[in-house]
mmCIF file of C-alpha atoms in Angstrom:
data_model
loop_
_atom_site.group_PDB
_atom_site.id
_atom_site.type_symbol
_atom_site.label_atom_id
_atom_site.label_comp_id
_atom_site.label_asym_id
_atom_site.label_seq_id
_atom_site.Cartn_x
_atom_site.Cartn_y
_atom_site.Cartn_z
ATOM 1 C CA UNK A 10 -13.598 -115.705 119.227
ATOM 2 C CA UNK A 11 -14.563 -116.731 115.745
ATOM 3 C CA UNK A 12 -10.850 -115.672 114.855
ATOM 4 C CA UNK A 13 -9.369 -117.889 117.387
ATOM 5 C CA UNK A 14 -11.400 -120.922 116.430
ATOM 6 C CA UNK A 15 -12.003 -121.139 112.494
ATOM 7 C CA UNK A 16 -14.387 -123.511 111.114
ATOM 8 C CA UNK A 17 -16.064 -123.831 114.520
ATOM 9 C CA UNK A 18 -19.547 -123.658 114.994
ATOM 10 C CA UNK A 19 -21.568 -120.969 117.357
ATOM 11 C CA UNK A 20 -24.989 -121.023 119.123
ATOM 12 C CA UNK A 21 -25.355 -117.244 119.632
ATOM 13 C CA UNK A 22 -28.373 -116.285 122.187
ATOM 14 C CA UNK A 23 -29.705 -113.196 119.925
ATOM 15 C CA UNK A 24 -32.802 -110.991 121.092
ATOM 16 C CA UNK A 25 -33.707 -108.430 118.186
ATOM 17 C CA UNK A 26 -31.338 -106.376 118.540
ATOM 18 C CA UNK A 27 -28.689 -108.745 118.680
ATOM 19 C CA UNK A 28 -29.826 -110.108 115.322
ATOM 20 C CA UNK A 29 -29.431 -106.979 113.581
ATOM 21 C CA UNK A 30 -26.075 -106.870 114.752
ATOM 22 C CA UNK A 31 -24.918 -110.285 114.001
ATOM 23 C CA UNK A 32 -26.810 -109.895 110.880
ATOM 24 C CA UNK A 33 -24.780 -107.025 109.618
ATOM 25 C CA UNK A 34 -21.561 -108.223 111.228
ATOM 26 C CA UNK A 35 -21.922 -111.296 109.496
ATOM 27 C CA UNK A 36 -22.917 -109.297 105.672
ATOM 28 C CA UNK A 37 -19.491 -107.582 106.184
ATOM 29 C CA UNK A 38 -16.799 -108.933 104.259
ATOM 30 C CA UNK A 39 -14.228 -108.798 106.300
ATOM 31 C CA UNK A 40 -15.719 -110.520 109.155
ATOM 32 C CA UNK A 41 -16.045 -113.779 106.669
ATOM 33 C CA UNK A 42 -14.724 -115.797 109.731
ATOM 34 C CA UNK A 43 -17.986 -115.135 111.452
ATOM 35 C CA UNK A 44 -20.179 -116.682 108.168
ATOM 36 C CA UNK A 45 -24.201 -118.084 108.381
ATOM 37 C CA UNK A 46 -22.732 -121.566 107.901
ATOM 38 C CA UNK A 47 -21.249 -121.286 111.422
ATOM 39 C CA UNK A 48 -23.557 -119.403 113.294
ATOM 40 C CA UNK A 49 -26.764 -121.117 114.897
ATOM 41 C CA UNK A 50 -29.444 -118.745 116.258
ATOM 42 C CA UNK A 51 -31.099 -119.244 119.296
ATOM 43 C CA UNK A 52 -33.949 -116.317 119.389
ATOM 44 C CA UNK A 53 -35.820 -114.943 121.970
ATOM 45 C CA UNK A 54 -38.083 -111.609 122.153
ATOM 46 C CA UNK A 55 -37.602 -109.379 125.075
ATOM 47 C CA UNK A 56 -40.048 -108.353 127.536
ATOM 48 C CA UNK A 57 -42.208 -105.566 126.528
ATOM 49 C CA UNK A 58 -41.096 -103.049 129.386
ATOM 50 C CA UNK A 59 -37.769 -103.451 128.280
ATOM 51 C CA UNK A 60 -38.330 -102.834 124.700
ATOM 52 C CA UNK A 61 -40.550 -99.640 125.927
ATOM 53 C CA UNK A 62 -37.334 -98.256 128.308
ATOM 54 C CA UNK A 63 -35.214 -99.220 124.911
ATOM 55 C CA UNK A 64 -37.424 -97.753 122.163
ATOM 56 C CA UNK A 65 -37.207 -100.638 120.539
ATOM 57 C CA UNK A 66 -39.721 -101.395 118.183
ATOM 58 C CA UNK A 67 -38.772 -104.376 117.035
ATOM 59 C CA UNK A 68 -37.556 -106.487 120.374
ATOM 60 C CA UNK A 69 -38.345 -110.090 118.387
ATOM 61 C CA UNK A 70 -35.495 -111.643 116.103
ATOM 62 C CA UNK A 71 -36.814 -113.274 112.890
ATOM 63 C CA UNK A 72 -35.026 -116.284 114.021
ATOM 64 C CA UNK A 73 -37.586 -116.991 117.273
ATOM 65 C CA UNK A 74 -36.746 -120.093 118.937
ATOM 66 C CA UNK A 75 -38.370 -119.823 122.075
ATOM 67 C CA UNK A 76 -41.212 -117.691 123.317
ATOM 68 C CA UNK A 77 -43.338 -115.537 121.382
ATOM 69 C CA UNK A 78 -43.039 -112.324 119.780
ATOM 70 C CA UNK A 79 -43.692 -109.529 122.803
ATOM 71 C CA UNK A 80 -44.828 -106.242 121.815
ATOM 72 C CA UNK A 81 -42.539 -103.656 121.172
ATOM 73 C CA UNK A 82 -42.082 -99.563 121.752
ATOM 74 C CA UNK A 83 -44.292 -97.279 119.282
ATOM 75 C CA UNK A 84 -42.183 -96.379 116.521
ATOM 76 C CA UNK A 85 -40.498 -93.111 116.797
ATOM 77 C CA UNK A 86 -42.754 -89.921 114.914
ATOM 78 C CA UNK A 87 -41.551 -89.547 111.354
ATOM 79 C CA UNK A 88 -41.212 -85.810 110.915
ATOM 80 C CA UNK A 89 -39.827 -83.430 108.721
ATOM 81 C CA UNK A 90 -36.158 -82.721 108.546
ATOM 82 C CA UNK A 91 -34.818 -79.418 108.428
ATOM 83 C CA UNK A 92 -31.516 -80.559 108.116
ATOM 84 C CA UNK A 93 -29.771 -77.111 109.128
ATOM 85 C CA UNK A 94 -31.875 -76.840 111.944
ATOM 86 C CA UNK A 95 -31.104 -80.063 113.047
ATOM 87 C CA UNK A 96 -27.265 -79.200 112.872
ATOM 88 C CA UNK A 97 -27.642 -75.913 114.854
ATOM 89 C CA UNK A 98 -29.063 -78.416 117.937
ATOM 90 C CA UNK A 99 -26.416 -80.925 117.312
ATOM 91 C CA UNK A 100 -23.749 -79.000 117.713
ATOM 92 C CA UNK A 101 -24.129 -77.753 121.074
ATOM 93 C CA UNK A 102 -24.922 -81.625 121.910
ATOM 94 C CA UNK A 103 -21.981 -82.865 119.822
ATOM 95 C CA UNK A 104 -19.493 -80.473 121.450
ATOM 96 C CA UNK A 105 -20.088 -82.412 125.206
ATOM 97 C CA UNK A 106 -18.073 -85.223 123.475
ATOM 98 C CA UNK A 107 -14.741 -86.099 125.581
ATOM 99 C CA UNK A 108 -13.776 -88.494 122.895
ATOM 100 C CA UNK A 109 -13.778 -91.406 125.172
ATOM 101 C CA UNK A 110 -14.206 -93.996 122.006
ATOM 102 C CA UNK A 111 -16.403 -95.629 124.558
ATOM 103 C CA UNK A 112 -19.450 -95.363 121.849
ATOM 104 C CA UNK A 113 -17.169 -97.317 118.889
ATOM 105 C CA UNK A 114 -15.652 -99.547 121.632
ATOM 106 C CA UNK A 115 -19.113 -100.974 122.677
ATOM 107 C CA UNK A 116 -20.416 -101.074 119.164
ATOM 108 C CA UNK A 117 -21.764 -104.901 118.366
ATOM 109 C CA UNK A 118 -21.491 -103.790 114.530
ATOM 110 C CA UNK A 119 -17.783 -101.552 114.959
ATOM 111 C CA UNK A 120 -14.810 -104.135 114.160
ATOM 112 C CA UNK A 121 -13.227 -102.259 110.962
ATOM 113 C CA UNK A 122 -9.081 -103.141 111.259
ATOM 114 C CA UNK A 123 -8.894 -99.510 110.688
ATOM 115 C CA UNK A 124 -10.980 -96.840 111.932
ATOM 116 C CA UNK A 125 -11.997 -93.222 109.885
ATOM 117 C CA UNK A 126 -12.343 -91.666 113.554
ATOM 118 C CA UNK A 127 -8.490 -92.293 114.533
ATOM 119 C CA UNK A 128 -7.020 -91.213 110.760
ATOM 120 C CA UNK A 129 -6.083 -87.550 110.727
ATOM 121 C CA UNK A 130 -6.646 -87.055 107.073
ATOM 122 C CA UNK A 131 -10.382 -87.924 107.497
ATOM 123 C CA UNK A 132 -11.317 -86.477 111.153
ATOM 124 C CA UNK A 133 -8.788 -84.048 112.438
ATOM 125 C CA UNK A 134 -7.408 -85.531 115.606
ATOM 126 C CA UNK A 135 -6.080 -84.314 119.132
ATOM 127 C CA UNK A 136 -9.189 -81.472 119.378
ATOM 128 C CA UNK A 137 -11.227 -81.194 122.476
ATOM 129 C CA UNK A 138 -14.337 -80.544 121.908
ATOM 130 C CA UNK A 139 -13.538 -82.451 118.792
ATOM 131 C CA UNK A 140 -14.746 -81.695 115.408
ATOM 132 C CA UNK A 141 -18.158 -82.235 114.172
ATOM 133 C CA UNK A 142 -17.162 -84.754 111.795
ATOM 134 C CA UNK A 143 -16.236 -86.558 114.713
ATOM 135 C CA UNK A 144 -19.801 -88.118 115.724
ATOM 136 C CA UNK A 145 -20.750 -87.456 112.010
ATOM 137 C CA UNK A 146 -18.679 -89.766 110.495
ATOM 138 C CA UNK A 147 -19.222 -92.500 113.186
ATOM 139 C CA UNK A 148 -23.455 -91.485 112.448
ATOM 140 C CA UNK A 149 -22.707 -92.144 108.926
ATOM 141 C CA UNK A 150 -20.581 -95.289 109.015
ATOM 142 C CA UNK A 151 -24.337 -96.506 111.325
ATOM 143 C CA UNK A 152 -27.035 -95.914 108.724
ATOM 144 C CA UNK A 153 -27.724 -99.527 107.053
ATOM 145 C CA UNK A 154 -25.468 -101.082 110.488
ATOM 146 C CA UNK A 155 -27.456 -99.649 113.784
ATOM 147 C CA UNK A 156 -28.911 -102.125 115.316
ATOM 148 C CA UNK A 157 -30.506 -99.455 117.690
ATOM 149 C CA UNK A 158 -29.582 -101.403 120.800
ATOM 150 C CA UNK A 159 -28.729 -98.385 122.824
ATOM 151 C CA UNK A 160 -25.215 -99.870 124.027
ATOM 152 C CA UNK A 161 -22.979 -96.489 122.901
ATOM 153 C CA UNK A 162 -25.902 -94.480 124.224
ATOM 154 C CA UNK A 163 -25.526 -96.337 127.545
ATOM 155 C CA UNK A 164 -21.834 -95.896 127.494
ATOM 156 C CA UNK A 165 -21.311 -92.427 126.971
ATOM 157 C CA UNK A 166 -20.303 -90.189 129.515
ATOM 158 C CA UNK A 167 -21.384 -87.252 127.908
ATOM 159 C CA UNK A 168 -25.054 -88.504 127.730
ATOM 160 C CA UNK A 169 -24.781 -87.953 124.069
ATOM 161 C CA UNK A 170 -28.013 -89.142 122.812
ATOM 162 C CA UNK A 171 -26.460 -91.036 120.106
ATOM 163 C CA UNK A 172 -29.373 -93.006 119.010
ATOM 164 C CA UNK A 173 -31.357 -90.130 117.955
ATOM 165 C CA UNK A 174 -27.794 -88.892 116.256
ATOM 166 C CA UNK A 175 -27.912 -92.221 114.294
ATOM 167 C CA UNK A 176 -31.514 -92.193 113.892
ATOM 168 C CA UNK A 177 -31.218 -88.314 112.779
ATOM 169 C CA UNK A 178 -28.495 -88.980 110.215
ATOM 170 C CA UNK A 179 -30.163 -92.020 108.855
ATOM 171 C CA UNK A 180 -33.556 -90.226 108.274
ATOM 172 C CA UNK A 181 -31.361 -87.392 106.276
ATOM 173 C CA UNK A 182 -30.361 -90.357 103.984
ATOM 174 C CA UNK A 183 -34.023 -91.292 103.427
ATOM 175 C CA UNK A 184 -33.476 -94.048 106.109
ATOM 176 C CA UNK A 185 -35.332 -93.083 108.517
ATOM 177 C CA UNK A 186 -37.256 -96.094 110.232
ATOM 178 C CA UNK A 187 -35.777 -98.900 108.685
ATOM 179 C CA UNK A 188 -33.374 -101.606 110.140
ATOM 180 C CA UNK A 189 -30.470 -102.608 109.235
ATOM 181 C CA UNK A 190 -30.615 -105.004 105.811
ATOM 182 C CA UNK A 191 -32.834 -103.037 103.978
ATOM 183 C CA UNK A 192 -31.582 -101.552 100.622
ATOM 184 C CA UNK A 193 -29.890 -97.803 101.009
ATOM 185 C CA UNK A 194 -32.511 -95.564 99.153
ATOM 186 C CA UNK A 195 -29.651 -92.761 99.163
ATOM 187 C CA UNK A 196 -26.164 -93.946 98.964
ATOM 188 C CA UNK A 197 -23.770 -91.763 101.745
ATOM 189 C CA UNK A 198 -21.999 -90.188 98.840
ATOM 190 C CA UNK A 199 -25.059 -89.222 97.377
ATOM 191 C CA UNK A 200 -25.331 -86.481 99.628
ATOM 192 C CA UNK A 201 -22.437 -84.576 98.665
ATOM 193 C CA UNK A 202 -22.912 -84.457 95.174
ATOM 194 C CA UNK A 203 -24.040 -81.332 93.920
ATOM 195 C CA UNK A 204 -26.670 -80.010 91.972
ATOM 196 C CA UNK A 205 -28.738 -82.983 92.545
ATOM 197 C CA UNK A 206 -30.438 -82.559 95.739
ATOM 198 C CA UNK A 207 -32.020 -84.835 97.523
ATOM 199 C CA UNK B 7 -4.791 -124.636 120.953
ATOM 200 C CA UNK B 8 -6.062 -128.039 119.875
ATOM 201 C CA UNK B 9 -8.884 -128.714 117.656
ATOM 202 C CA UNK B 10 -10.603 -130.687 120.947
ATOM 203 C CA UNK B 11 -9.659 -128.167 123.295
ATOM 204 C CA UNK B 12 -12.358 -124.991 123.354
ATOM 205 C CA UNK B 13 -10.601 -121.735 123.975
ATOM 206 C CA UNK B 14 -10.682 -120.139 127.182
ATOM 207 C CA UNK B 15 -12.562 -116.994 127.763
ATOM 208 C CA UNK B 16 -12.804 -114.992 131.185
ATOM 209 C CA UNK B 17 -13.808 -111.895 132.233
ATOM 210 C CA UNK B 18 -13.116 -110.746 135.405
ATOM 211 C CA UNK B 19 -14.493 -107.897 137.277
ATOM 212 C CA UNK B 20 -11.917 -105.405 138.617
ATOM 213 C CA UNK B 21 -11.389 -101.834 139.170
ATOM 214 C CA UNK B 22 -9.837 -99.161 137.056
ATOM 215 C CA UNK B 23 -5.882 -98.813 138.223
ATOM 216 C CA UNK B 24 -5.688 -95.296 136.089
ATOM 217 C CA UNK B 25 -6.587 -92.813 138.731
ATOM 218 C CA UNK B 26 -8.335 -92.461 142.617
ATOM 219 C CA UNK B 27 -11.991 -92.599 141.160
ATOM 220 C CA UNK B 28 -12.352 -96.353 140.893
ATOM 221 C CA UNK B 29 -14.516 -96.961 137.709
ATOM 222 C CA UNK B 30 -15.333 -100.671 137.796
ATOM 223 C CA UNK B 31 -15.179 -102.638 134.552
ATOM 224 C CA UNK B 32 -14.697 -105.923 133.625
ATOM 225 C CA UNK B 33 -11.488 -107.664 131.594
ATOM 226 C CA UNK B 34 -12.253 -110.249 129.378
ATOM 227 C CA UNK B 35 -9.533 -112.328 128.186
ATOM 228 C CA UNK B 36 -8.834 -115.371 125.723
ATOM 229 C CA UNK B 37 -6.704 -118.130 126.094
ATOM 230 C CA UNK B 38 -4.995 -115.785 128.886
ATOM 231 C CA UNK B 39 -4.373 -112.923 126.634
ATOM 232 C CA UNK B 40 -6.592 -109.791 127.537
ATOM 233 C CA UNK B 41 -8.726 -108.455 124.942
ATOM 234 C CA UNK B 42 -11.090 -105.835 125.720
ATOM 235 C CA UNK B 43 -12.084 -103.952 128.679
ATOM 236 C CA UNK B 44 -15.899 -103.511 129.128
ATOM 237 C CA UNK B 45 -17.529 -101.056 131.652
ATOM 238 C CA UNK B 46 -19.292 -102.224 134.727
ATOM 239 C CA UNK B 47 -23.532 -101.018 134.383
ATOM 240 C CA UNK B 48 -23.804 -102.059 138.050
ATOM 241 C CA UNK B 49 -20.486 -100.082 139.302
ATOM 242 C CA UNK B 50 -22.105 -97.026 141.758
ATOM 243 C CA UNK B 51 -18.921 -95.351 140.730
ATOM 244 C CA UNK B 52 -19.102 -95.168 136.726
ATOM 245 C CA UNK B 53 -22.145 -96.857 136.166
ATOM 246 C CA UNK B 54 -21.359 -98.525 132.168
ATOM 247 C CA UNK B 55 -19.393 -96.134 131.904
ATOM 248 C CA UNK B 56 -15.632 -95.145 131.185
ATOM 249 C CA UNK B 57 -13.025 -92.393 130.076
ATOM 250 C CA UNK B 58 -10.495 -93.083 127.166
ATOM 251 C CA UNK B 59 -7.983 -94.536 129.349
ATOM 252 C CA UNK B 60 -10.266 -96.833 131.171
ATOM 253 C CA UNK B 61 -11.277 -98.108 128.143
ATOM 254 C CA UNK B 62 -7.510 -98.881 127.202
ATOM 255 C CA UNK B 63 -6.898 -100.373 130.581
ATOM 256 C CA UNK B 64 -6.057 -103.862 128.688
ATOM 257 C CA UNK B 65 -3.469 -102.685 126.595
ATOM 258 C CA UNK B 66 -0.783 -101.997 129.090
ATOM 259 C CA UNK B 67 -0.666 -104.818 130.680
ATOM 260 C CA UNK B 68 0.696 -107.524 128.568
ATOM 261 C CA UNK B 69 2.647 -104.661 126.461
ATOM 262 C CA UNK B 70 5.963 -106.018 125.931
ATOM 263 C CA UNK B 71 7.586 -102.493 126.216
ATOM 264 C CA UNK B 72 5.923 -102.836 130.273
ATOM 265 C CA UNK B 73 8.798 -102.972 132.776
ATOM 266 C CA UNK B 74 8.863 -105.792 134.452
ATOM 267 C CA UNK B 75 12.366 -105.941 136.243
ATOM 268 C CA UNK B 76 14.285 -103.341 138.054
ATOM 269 C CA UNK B 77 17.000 -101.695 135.625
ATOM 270 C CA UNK B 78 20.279 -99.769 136.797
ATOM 271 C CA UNK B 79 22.361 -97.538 134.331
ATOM 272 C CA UNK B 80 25.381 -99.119 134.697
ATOM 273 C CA UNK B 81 28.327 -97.307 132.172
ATOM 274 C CA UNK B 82 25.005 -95.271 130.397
ATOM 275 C CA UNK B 83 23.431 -98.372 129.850
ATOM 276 C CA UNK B 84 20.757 -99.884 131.497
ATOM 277 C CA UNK B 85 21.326 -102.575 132.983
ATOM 278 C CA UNK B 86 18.465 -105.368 134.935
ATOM 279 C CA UNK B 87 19.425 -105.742 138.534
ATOM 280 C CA UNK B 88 18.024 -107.950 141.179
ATOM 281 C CA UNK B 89 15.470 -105.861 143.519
ATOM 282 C CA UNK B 90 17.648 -105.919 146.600
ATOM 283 C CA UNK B 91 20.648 -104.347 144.502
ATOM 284 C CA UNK B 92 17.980 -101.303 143.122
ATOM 285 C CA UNK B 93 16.866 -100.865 146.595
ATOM 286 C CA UNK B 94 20.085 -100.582 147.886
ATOM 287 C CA UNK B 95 21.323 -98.037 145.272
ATOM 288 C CA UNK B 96 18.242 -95.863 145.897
ATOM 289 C CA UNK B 97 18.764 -95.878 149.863
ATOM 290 C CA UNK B 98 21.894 -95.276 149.385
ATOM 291 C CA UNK B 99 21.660 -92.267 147.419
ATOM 292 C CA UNK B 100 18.914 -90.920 149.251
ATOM 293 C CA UNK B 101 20.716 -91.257 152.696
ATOM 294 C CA UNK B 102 23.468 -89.550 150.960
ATOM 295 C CA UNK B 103 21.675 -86.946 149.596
ATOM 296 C CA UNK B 104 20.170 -86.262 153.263
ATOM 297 C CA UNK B 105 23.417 -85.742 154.782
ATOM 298 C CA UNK B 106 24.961 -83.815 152.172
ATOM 299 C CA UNK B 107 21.994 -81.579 151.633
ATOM 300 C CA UNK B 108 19.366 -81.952 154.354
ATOM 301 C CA UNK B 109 16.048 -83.637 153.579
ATOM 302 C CA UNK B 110 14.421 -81.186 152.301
ATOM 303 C CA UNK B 111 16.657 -81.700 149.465
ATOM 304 C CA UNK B 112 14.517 -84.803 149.042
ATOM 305 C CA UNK B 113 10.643 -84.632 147.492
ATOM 306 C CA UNK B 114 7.852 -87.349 147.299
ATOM 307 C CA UNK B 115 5.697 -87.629 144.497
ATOM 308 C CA UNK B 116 2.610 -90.132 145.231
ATOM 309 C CA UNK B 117 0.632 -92.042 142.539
ATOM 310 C CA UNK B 118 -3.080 -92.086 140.700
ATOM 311 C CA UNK B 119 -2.252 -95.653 140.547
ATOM 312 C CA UNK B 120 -1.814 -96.802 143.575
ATOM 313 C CA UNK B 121 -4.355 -97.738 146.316
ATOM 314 C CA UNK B 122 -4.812 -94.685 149.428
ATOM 315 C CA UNK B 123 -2.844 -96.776 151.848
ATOM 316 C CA UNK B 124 0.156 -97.145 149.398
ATOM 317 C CA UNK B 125 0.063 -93.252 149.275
ATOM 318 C CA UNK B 126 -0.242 -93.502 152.786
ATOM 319 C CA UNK B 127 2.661 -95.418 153.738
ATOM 320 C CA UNK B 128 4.725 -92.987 150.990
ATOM 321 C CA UNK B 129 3.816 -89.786 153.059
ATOM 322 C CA UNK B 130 4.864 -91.342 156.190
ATOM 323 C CA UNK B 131 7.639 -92.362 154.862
ATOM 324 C CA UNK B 132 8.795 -88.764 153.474
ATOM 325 C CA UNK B 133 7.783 -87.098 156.842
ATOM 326 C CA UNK B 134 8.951 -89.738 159.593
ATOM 327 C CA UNK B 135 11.250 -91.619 157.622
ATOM 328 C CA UNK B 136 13.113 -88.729 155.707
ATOM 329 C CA UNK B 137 11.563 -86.059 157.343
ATOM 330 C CA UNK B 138 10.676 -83.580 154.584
ATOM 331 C CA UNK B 139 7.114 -82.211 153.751
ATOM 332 C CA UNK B 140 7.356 -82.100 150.305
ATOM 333 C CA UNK B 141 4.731 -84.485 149.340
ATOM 334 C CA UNK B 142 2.828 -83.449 145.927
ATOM 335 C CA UNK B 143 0.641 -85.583 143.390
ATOM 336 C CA UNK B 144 1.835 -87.225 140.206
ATOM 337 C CA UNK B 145 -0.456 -85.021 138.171
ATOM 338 C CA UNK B 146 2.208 -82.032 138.997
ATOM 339 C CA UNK B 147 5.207 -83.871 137.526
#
C-alpha cells in the first residue's frame, strides 16, 4: 500500500509482535517506501492469555499508546544445543513439508523481489519432500527478522512447528532469545567457515 | 489515482475455485487489482490454511494470457467468435459425430472447478442428452 501511495502517511495498529515486524520491514533497504517518517504507531499490549497460547514473551510494543503493558508467556528454556542432534529430529519434521509457500506468503517480514527458496542454484527445486535447505534457508533468512508471531506456524498444513525451527536456528547462531534489532553476535556466514568453530 | 483520492483496498471472502474441497480464503485487492490471497482461520474446511495453488488463486484471474472470449481455428488460426457461433460449431460436430459413430464415440470429462451441480447438469447431459456413460474426472486427462 505504501507502494501505491508514496509520501503518504500511515497509522499502523501494532501489538508486539507487529512492531518487530514493522520494525524490521522498515530497517530493510529496499522497503525505503515504508520509512519511520511515514509510519505513526498506535501500540497496544495483548491480553495475557493470548500471549500465553502464543509464547510470546514480549506481547507489549515499545511504542504503547493505549493500555498497559500485560504480562507475557515465560520465556522459552535456554538449553544446550547439540546441533547434530537437533538435525536428526528435524529432518523427519522437515520432510512433512508440501511446499505450499504458505509459511513465506504469510510472513509480515518476507517481501524480498526475489526469493532464495524459488532459485534453483540456491535450493534445488521441483523435489517433494523437498530438500533440507528448503526450511533451512527460509530459518536462516529469520534470525535477526522473526518477529515470533506464529502466523507461518498457523498457516502450515504440515503442522511444521516453524517457530521452534526459527527459534532452533537462531539459538545455533548465538541468537537464541533475542528479538529482532539486536546486533547478530554470529554473522550467518560465520557458520560455514572452517576451522573457526563457533 | 489522485493525490486526494485514498486508494481502494478490499478483501473479500470467497472460496477456493481450484478443486471440490472448498478452502475458504479471502482476496484482497487494490484499486481493483487483486493482490494477495490470504487463508480463512475461521473456514471449518481449511482452517488458515491453504495448498500452493490456493495460495496462487489471485494470479489467474486478471492474467492477461486468461481466455476471455470463445476462439475458433479458422484456416489454423484462431480466430474469436461470438458464443452462439462456438456453440453451434460444437453441437454441430458432436451431433455429427453421434450419427456417424454412435455416442459412445463421445466422452465427458467434468471439472475440479466447477460447483457439484455444474458437474451435475454435465453428466445428465452425457447420459440423457447424448446418451453415453463415459463420464470421468479432469484429474484423468
Amino acid at each position: 500500500m505504501a507502494k501505491a501511495c508514496p509520501g503518504k502517511t500511515f497509522g499502523l495498529l501494532v501489538r508486539g509482535c507487529d512492531e518487530r515486524a514493522l520494525d524490521a520491514v522498515m530497517r530493510e533497504s529496499r522497503l525505503a517506501v515504508l520509512d519511520r517518517d511515514h509510519v505513526v504507531k498506535v501500540g497496544f499490549s495483548c491480553p495475557h492469555e493470548l500471549a500465553e497460547k502464543h509464547e510470546c514473551y514480549k506481547p507489549w510494543p515499545d511504542a504503547l499508546t493505549v493500555g498497559e503493558k500485560t504480562e507475557g508467556a515465560a520465556p522459552p528454556e535456554q538449553t544446550e544445543l547439540d546441533l547434530p542432534a537437533e538435525l536428526e529430529r528435524w529432518r523427519p519434521i522437515m520432510d512433512r513439508c508440501l511446499k505450499c509457500f504458505g509459511c513465506r506468503n504469510v510472513c509480515p517480514v518476507c517481501d524480498c523481489r526475489e526469493c532464495t527458496m524459488e532459485i534453483e542454484a540456491l535450493v534445488p527445486q521441483r523435489e517433494l519432500p523437498p530438500d533440507n535447505s528448503f526450511l533451512f534457508t527460509r530459518a536462516v533468512h529469520m534470525v535477526d527478522r522473526c518477529s515470533y508471531c506464529g502466523l507461518c506456524e498457523e498457516a502450515c498444513p504440515a503442522s511444521i512447528p516453524l517457530k521452534e525451527l526459527y527459534r532452533t536456528v537462531a539459538k545455533a547462531m548465538g541468537m537464541g532469545l533475542t528479538l529482532p534489532g539486536a546486533p547478530l553476535l554470529v554473522r550467518p556466514v560465520d557458520l560455514f567457515r572452517r576451522p573457526k568453530a563457533i | 489515482m489522485t493525490g486526494g483520492n485514498p486508494m481502494e483496498y478490499k478483501s473479500t471472502l470467497t472460496t477456493c475455485p481450484y478443486c471440490g474441497c472448498g478452502c475458504g480464503f479471502y482476496l484482497e485487492a487494490v484499486d481493483g487489482v487483486l493482490t494477495a490471497t490470504v487463508p480463512s482461520k475461521t473456514s471449518p474446511v481449511n482452517r488458515g490454511r491453504l495448498c500452493v495453488k490456493g495460495w496462487n488463486a489471485h494470479e489467474f484471474v486478471q492474467h492477461p494470457d486468461r481466455l476471455k472470449k470463445p476462439l475458433l481455428r479458422k484456416d489454423g488460426e484462431l480466430a474469436e467468435v461470438s458464443w452462439d457461433e462456438a456453440l453451434d460449431y460444437v453441437a454441430g460436430k458432436l451431433k455429427k459425430i453421434k450419427e456417424e459413430h454412435g455416442p459412445d464415440a463421445i466422452a465427458f470429462l467434468a471439472s475440479a472447478k466447477v460447483t457439484n451441480e455444474d458437474n451435475y447438469v454435465l453428466q445428465k447431459f452425457a447420459r440423457a442428452g447424448v446418451g453415453t456413460n463415459s463420464v470421468d474426472h479432469c484429474a484423468r486427462l
